[in-house]
CSV table of C-alpha atoms in Angstrom, one decimal:
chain,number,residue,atom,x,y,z
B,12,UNK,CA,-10.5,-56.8,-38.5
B,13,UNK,CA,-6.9,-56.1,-37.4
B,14,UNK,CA,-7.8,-51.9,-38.8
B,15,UNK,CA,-11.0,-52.1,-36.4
B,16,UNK,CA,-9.0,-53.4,-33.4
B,17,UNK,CA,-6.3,-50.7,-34.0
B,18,UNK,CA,-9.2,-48.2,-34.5
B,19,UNK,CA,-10.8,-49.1,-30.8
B,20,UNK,CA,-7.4,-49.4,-29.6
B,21,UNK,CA,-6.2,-45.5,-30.4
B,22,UNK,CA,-10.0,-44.3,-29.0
B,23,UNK,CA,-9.0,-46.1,-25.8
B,24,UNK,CA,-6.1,-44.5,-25.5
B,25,UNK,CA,-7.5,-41.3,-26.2
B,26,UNK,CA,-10.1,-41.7,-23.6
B,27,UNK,CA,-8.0,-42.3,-21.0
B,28,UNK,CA,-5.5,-40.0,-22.1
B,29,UNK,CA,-8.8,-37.1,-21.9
B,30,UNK,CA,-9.5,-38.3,-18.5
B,31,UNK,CA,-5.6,-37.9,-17.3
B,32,UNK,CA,-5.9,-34.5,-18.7
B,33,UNK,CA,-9.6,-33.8,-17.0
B,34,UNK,CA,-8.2,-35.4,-13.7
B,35,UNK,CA,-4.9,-33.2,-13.9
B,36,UNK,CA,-7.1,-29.8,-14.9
B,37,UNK,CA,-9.3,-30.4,-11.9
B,38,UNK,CA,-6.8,-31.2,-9.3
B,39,UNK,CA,-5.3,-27.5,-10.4
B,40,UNK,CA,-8.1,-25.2,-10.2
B,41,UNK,CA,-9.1,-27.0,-6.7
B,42,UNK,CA,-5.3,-26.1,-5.3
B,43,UNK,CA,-5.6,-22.9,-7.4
B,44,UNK,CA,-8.7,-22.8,-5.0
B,45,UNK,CA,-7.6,-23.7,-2.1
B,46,UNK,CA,-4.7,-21.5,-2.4
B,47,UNK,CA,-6.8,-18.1,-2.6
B,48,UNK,CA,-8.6,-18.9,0.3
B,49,UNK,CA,-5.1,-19.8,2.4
B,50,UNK,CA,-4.2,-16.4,1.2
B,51,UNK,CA,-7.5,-14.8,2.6
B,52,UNK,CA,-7.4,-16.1,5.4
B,53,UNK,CA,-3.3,-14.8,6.4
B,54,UNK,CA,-4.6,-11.6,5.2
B,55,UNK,CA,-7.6,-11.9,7.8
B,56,UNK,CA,-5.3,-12.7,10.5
B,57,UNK,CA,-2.7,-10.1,9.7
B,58,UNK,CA,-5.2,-8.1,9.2
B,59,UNK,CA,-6.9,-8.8,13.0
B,60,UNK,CA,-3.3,-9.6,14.9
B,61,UNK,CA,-1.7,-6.7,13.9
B,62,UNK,CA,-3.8,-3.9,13.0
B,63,UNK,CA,-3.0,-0.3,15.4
B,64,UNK,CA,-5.0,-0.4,18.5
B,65,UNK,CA,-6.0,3.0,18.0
B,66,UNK,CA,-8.9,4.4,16.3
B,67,UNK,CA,-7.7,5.5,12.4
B,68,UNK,CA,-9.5,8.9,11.1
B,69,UNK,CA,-12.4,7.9,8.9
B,70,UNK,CA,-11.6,11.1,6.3
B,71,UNK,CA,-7.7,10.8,5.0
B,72,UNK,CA,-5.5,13.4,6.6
B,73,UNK,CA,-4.4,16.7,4.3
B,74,UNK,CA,-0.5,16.6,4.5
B,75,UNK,CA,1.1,19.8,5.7
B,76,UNK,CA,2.8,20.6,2.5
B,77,UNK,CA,6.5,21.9,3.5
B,78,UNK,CA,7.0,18.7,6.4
B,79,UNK,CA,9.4,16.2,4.7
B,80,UNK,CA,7.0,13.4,4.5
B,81,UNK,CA,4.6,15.3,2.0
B,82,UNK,CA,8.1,16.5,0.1
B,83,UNK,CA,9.0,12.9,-0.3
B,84,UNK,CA,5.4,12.0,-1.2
B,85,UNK,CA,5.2,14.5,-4.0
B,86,UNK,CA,8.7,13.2,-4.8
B,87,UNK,CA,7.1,9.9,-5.4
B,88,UNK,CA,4.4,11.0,-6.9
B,89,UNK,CA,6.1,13.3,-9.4
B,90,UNK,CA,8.2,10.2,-10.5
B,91,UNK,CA,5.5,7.7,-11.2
B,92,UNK,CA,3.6,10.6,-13.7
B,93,UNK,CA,6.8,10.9,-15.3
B,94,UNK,CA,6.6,7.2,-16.1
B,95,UNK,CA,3.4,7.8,-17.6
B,96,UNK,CA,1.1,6.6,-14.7
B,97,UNK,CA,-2.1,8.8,-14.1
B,98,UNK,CA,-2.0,9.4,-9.7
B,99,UNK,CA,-4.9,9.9,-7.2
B,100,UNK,CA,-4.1,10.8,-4.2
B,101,UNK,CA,-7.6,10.8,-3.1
B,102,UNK,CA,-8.0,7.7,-1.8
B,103,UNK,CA,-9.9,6.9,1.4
B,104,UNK,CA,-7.9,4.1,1.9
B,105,UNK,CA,-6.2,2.7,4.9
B,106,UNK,CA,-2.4,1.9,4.0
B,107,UNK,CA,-2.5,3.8,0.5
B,108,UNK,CA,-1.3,6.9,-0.2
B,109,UNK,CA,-2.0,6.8,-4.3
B,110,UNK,CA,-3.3,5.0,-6.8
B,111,UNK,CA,-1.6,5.0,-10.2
B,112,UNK,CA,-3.1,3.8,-13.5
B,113,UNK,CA,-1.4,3.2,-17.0
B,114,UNK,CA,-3.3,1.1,-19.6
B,115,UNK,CA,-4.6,-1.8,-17.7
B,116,UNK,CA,-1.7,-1.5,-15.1
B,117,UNK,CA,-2.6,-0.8,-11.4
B,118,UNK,CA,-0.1,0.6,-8.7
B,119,UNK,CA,-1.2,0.8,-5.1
B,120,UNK,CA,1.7,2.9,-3.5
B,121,UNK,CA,2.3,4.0,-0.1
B,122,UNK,CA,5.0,6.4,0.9
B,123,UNK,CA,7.0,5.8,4.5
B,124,UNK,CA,9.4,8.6,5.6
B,125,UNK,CA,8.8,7.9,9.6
B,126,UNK,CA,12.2,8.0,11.4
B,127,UNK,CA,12.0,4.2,12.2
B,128,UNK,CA,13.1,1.1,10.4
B,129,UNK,CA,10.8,-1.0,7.9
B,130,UNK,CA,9.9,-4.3,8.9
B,131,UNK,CA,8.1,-7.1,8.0
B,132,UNK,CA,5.5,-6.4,10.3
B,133,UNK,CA,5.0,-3.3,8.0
B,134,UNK,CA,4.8,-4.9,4.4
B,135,UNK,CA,2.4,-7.5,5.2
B,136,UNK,CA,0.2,-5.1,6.7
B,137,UNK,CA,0.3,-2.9,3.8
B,138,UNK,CA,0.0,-5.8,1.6
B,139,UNK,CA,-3.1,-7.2,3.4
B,140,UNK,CA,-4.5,-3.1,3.2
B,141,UNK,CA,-3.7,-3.8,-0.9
B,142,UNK,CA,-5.8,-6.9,-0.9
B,143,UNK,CA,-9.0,-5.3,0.9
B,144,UNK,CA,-8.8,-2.5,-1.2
B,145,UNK,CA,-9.0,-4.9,-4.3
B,146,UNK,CA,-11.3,-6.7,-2.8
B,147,UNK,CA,-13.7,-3.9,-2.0
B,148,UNK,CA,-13.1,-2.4,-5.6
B,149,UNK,CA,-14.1,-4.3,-8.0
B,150,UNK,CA,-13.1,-2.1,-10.8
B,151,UNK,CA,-10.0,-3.1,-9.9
B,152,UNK,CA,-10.4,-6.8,-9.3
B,153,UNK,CA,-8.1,-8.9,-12.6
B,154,UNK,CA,-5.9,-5.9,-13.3
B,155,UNK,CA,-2.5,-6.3,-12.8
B,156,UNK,CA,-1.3,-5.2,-9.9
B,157,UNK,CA,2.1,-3.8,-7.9
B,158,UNK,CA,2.5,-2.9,-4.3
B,159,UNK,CA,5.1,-0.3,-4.1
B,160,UNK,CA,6.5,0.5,-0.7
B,161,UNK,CA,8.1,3.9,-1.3
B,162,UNK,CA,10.3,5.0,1.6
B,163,UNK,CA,13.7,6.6,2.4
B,164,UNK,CA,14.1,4.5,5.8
B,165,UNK,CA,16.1,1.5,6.8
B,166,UNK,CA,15.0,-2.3,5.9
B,167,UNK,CA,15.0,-5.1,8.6
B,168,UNK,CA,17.1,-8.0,7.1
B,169,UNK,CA,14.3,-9.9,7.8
B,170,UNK,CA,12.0,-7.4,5.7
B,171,UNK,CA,14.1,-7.6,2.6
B,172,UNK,CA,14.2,-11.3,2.5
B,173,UNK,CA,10.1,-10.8,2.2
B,174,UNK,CA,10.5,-8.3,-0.4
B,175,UNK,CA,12.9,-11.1,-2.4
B,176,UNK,CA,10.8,-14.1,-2.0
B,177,UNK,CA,7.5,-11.6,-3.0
B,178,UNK,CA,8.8,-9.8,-5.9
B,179,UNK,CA,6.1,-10.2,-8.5
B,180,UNK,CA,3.7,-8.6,-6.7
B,181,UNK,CA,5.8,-5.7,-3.9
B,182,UNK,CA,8.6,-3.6,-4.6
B,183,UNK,CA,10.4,-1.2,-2.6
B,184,UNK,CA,10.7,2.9,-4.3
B,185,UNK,CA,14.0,4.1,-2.8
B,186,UNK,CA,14.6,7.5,-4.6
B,187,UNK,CA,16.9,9.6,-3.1
């Protein structure tokens, strides 16, 4: 009797323990959740609050080769195929200059040589042009992926602090 009553005892426990554990996975994936659609929804309003109120060209503009900005760009470029990444520069992509892929790696990279200084204002626009291009690629959708801001310019305080606090997912590709 006293085997039985331990028996019933540990399945109670284990019960309740399954529930805890059902409970705790739950409450996760519904933050997990809620969290993705927080994120879609900043990246709506950056998005709609600070997009250019000028009319962007729908075909991507062909760089003059011998201005600066394609000479850094080609710069940048040159560096991330020596690192083994394969570059398209053929995206029709608002915000992206090139696309590099190595393995199951994916690098959305945009390349900034304007005389002006980087803000904040600029990376989360150009993160929030990273997350529509995901989102309308599919393809791409469960790679891992890096934002790399590649530019030559001047970083707001305020803009670096960004860059600290978002590290897993932007960089900054100062090559001189």
């Amino acid at each position: 009797m006293a085997n039985l009553l331990t028996l019933l005892v540990i399945v109670a426990a284990g019960y309740w323990i399954m529930l805890i554990i059902s409970r705790k996975k739950r409450e996760l994936s519904e933050k997990e959740l809620y969290q993705k659609e927080q994120f879609l929804k900043d990246t709506q309003s950056i998005l709609k609050t600070e997009s250019p109120s000028y009319n962007k060209p729908s075909a991507p503009i062909q760089p003059n080769i011998s201005s600066p900005d394609s000479l850094y760009c080609t710069t940048v470029e040159q560096s991330f195929q020596k690192q083994g990444f394969t570059i398209t520069d053929s995206v029709i992509a608002d915000g992206i200059d090139f696309i590099g892929l190595k393995d199951k790696e994916l690098l959305l990279i945009r390349c900034e040589n304007r005389l002006k200084e980087i803000t904040i204002s600029d990376l989360k626009t150009f993160i929030a042009d990273c997350a529509v291009y995901i989102d309308k690629n599919p393809i791409f959708e469960g790679r891992p992926s890096m934002r790399i801001y590649a530019t030559k310019r001047p970083i707001t305080e305020e803009a670096q602090e960004y860059i600290r606090n978002n590290s897993s997912s932007l960089r900054i590709f100062e090559e001189d």
